PDB file of C-alpha atoms in Angstrom:
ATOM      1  CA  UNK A   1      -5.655 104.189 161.237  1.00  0.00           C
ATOM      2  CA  UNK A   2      -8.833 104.084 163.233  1.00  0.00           C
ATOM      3  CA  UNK A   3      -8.361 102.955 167.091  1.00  0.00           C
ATOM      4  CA  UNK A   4      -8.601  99.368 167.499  1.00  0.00           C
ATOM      5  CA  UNK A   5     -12.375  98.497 169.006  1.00  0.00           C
ATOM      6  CA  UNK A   6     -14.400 101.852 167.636  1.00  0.00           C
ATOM      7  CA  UNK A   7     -17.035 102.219 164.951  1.00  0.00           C
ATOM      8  CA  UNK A   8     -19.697 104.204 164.330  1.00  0.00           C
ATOM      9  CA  UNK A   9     -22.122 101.789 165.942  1.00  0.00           C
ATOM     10  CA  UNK A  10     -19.808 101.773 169.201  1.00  0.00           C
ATOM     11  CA  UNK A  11     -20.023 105.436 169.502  1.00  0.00           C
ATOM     12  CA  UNK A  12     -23.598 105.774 168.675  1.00  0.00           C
ATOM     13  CA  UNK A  13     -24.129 103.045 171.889  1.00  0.00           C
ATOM     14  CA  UNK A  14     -21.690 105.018 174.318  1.00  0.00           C
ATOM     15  CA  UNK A  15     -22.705 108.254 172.646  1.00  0.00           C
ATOM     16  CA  UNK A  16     -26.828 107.044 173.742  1.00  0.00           C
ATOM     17  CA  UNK A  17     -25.495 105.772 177.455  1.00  0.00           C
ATOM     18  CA  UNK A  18     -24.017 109.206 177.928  1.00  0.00           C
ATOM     19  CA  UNK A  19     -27.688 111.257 176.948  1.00  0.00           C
ATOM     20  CA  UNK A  20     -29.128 108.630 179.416  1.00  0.00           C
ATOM     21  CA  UNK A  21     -26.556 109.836 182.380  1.00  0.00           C
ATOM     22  CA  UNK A  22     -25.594 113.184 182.094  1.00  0.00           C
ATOM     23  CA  UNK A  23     -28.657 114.735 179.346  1.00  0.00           C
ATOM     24  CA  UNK A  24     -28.650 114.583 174.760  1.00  0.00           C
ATOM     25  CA  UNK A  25     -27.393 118.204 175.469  1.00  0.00           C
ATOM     26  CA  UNK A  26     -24.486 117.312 176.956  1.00  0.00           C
ATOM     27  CA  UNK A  27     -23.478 114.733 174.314  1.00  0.00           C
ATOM     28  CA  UNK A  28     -20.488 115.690 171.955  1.00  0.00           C
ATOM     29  CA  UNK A  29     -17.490 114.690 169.921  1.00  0.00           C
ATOM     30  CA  UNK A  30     -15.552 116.022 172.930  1.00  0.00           C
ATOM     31  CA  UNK A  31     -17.362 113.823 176.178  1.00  0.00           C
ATOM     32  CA  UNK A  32     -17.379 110.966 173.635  1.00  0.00           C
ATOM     33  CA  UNK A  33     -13.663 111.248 173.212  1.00  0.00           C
ATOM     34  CA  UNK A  34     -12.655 111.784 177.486  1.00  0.00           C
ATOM     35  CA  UNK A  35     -15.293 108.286 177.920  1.00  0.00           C
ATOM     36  CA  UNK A  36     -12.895 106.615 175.831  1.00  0.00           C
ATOM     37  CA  UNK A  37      -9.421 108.359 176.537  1.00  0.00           C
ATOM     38  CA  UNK A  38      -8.987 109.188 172.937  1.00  0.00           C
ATOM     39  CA  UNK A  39      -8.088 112.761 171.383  1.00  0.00           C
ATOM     40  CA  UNK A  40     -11.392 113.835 169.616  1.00  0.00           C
ATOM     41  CA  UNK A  41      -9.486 113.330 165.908  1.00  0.00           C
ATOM     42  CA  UNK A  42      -9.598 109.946 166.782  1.00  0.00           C
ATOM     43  CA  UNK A  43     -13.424 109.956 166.308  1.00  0.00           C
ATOM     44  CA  UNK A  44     -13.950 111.871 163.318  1.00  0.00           C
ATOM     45  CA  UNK A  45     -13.148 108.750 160.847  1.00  0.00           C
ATOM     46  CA  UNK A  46     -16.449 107.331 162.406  1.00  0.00           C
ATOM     47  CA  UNK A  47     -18.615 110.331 162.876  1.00  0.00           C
ATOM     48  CA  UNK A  48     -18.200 113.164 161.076  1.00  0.00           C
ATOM     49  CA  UNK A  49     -19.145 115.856 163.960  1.00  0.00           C
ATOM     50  CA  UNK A  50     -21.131 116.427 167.230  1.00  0.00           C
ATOM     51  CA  UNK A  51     -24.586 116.708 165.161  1.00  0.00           C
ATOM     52  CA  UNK A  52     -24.319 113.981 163.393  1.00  0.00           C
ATOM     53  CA  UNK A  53     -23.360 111.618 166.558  1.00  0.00           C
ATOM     54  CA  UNK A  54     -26.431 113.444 167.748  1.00  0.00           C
ATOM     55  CA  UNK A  55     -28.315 112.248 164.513  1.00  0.00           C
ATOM     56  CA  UNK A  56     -27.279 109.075 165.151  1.00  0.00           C
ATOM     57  CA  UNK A  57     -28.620 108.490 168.500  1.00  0.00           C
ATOM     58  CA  UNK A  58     -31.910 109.797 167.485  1.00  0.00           C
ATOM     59  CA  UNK A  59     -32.238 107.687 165.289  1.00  0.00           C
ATOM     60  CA  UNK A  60     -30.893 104.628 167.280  1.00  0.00           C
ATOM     61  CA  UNK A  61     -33.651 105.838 170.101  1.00  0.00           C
ATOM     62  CA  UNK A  62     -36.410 106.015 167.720  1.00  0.00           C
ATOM     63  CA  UNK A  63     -35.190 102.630 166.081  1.00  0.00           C
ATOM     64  CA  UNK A  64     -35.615 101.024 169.808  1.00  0.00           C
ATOM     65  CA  UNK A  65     -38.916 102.972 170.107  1.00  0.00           C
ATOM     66  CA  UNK A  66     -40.550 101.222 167.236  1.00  0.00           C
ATOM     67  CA  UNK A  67     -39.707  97.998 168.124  1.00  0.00           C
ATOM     68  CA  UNK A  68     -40.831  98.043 171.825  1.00  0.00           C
ATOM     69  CA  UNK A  69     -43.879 100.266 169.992  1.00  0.00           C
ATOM     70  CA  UNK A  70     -44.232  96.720 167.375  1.00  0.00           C
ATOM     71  CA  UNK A  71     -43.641  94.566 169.987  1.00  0.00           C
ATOM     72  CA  UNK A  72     -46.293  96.162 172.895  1.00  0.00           C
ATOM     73  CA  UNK A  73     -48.755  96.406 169.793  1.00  0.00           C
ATOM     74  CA  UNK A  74     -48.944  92.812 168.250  1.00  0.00           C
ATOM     75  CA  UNK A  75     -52.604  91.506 168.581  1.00  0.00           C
ATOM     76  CA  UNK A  76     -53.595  94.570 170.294  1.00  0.00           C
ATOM     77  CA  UNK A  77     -56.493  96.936 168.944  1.00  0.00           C
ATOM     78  CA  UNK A  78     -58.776  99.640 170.022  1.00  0.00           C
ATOM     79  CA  UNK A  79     -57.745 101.133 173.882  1.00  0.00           C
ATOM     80  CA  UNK A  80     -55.052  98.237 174.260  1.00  0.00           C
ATOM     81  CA  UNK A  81     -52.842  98.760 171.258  1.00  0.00           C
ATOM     82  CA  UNK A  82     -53.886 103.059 172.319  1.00  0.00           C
ATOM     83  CA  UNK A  83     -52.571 102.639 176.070  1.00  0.00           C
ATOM     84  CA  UNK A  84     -49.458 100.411 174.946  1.00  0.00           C
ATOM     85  CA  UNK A  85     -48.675 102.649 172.722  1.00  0.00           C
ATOM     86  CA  UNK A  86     -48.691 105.398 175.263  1.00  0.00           C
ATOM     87  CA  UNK A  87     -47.025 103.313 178.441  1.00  0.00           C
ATOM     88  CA  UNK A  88     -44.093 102.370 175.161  1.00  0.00           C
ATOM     89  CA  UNK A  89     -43.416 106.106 174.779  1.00  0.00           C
ATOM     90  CA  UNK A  90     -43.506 106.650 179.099  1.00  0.00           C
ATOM     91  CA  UNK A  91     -41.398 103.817 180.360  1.00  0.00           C
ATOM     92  CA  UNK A  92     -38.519 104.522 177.276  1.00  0.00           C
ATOM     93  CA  UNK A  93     -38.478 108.100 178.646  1.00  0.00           C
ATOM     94  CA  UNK A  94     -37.912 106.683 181.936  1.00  0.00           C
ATOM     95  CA  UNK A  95     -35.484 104.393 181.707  1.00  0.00           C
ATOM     96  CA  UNK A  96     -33.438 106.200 178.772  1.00  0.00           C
ATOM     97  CA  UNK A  97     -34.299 110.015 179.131  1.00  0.00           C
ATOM     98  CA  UNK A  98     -31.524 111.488 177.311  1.00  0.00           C
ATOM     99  CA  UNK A  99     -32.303 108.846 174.126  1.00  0.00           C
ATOM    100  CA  UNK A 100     -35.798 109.980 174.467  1.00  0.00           C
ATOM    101  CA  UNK A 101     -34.778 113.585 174.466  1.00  0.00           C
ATOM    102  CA  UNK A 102     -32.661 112.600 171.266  1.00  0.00           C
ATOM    103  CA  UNK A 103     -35.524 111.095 169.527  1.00  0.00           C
ATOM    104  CA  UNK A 104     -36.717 114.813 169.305  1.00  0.00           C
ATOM    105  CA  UNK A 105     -34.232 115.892 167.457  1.00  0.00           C
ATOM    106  CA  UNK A 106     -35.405 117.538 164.270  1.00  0.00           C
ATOM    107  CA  UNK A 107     -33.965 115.761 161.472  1.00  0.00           C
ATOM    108  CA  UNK A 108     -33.455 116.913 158.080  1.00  0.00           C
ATOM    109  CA  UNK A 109     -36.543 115.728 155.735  1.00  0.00           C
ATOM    110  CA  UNK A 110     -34.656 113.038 153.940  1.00  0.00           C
ATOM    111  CA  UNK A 111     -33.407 111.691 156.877  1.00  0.00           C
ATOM    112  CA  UNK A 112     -36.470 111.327 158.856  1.00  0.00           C
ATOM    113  CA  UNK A 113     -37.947 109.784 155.962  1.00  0.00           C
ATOM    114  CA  UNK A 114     -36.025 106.823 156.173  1.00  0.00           C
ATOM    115  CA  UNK A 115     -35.667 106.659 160.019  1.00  0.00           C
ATOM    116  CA  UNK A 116     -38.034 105.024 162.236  1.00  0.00           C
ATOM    117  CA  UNK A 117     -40.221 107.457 162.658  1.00  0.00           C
ATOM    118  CA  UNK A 118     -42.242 106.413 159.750  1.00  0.00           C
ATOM    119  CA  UNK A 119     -42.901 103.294 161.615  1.00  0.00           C
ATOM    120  CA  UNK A 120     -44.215 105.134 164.776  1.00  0.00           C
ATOM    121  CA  UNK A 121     -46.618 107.427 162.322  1.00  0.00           C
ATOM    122  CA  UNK A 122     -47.637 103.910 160.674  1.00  0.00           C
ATOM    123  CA  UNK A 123     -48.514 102.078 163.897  1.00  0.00           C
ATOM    124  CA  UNK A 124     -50.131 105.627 165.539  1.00  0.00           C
ATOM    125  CA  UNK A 125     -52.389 105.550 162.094  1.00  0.00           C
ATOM    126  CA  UNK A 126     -52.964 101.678 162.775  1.00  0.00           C
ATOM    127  CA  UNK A 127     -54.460 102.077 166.296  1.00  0.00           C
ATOM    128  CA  UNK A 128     -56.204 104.922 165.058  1.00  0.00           C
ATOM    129  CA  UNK A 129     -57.928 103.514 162.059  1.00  0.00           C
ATOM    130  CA  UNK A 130     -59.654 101.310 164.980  1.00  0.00           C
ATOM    131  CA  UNK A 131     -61.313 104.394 165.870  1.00  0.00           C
ATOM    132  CA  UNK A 132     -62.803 104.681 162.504  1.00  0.00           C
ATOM    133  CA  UNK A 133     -60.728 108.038 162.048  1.00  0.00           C
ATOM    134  CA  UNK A 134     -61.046 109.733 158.075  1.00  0.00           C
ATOM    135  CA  UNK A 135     -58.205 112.493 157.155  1.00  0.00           C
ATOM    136  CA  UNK A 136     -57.979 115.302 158.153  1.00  0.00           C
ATOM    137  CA  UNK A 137     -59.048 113.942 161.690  1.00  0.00           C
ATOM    138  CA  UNK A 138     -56.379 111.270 161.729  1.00  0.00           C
ATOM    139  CA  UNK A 139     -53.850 113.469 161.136  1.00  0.00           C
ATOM    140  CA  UNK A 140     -55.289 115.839 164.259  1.00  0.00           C
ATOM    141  CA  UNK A 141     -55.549 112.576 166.375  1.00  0.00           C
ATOM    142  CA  UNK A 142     -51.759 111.485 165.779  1.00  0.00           C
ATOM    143  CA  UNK A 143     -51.062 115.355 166.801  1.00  0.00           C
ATOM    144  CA  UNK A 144     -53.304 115.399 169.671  1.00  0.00           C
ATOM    145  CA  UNK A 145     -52.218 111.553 170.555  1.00  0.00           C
ATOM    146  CA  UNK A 146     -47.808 112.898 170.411  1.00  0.00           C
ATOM    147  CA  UNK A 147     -48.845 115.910 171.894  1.00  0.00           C
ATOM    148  CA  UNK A 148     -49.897 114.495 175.191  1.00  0.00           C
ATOM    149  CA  UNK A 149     -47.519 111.996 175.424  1.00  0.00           C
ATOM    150  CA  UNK A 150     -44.930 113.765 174.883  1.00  0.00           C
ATOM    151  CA  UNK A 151     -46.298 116.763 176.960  1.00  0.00           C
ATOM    152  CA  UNK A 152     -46.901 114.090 180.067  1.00  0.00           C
ATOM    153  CA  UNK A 153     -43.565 112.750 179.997  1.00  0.00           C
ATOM    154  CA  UNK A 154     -41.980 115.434 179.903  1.00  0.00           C
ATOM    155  CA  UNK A 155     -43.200 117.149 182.515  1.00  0.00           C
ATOM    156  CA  UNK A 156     -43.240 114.215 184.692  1.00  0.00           C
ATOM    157  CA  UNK A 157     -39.738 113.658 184.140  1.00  0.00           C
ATOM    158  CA  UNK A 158     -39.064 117.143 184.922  1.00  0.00           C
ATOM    159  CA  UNK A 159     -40.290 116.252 188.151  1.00  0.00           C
ATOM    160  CA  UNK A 160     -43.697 118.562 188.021  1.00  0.00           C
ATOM    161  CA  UNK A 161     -45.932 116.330 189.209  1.00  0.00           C
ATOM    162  CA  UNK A 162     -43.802 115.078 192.078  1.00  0.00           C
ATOM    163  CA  UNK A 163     -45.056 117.631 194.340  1.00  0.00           C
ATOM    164  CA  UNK A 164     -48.533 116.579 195.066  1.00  0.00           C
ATOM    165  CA  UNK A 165     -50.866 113.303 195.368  1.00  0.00           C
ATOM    166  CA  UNK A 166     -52.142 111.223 193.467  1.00  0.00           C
ATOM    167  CA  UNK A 167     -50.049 109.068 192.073  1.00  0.00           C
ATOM    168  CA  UNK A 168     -48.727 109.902 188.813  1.00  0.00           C
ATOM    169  CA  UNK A 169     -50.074 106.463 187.136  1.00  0.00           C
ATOM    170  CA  UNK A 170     -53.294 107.400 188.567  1.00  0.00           C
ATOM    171  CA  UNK A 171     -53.898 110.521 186.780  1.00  0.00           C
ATOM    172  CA  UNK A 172     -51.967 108.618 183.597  1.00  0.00           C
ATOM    173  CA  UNK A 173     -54.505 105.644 183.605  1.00  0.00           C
ATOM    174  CA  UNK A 174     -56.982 108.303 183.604  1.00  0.00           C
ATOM    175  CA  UNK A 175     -55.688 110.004 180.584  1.00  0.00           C
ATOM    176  CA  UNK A 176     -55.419 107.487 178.405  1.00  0.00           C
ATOM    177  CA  UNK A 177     -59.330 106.513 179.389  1.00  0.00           C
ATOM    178  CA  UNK A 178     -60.027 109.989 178.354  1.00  0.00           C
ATOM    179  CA  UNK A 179     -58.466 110.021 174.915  1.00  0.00           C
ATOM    180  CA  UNK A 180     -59.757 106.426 174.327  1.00  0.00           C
ATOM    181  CA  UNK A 181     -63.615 108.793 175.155  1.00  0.00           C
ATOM    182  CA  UNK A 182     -61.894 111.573 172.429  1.00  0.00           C
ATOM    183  CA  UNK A 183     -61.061 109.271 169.952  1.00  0.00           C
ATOM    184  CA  UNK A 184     -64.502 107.085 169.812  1.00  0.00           C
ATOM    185  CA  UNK A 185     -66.511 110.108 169.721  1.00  0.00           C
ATOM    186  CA  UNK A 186     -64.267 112.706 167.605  1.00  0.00           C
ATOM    187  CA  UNK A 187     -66.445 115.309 166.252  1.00  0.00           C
ATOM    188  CA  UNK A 188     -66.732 115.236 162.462  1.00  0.00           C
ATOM    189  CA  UNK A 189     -65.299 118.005 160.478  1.00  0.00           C
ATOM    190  CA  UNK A 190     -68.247 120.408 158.929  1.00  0.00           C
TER     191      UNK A 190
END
């Protein structure tokens, strides 16, 4: 008999609180079990093993992801919906870096395919489309686009930009003017 109060969806929750204080690393079966002072059996009727509690907070971080990204984006075009976008991806990191570790995770293809990062590709390909981007060049944009967010975040949050002036949002704002420049004047593929 599963313990009175736990589910899959419980775990997946504590499982995403406990990336967000001690690192996605650090989250298995085993730290999920001493949270809730329950043997580890106790968990495997609701998740099946470390990787796939890991799964599911992935996917829980890139569900949340998508709807701050849907949210941030309604009625926005051009640099707007490009730098809300963008600030979405750098305040999750910020105030949940272990989910936003998670939502790295490589996920098998089927998976993935029905997760919600399909939506982020589909809104990334929305902005861009305002940019009057034609494969292959959208595809390079939504590269070059994750690519620097992700790149900035992380080293931010790794503190390697705490060391020196300016400010941090400074050189961000100044970023996201220069791939606004990149994207309205990509070069056309010979």
């Amino acid at each position: 008999m599963a313990r009175a109060g736990l589910s899959a969806e419980r775990l997946t929750q504590a499982g995403a609180e406990l990336a967000d204080e001690v690192g996605f690393d650090q989250v298995t079966v085993s730290a999920l079990a001493r949270r809730f002072d329950v043997k580890v059996a106790s968990l495997y009727s609701h998740v099946r093993n470390s990787q796939d509690l890991r799964t599911r907070i992935a996917l829980l971080a890139l569900e949340e992801m998508a709807d701050r990204a849907a949210d941030a984006l309604a009625g926005r075009a051009g640099k707007d919906a490009l730098t809300a976008l963008a600030d979405v991806y750098r305040d999750y990191a910020r105030e949940h870096p272990g989910r936003y570790a998670a939502a790295q995770l490589r996920l098998d293809p089927a998976t993935a395919a029905a997760s919600a990062g399909v939506r982020h590709a589909q809104m990334t390909r929305a902005i861009l489309r305002g940019y009057d981007l034609a494969e292959p060049d959208q595809t390079h944009a939504v590269r070059l686009l994750g690519s620097v967010f992700h790149g900035y975040v992380s080293l931010e949050l790794g503190g390697g930009f705490s060391h020196s002036a300016p400010d941090t949002q400074e050189t961000w704002t100044r970023i996201l003017d220069a791939l606004d420049t990149v994207l309205r004047d990509w070069p056309s593929a010979t």
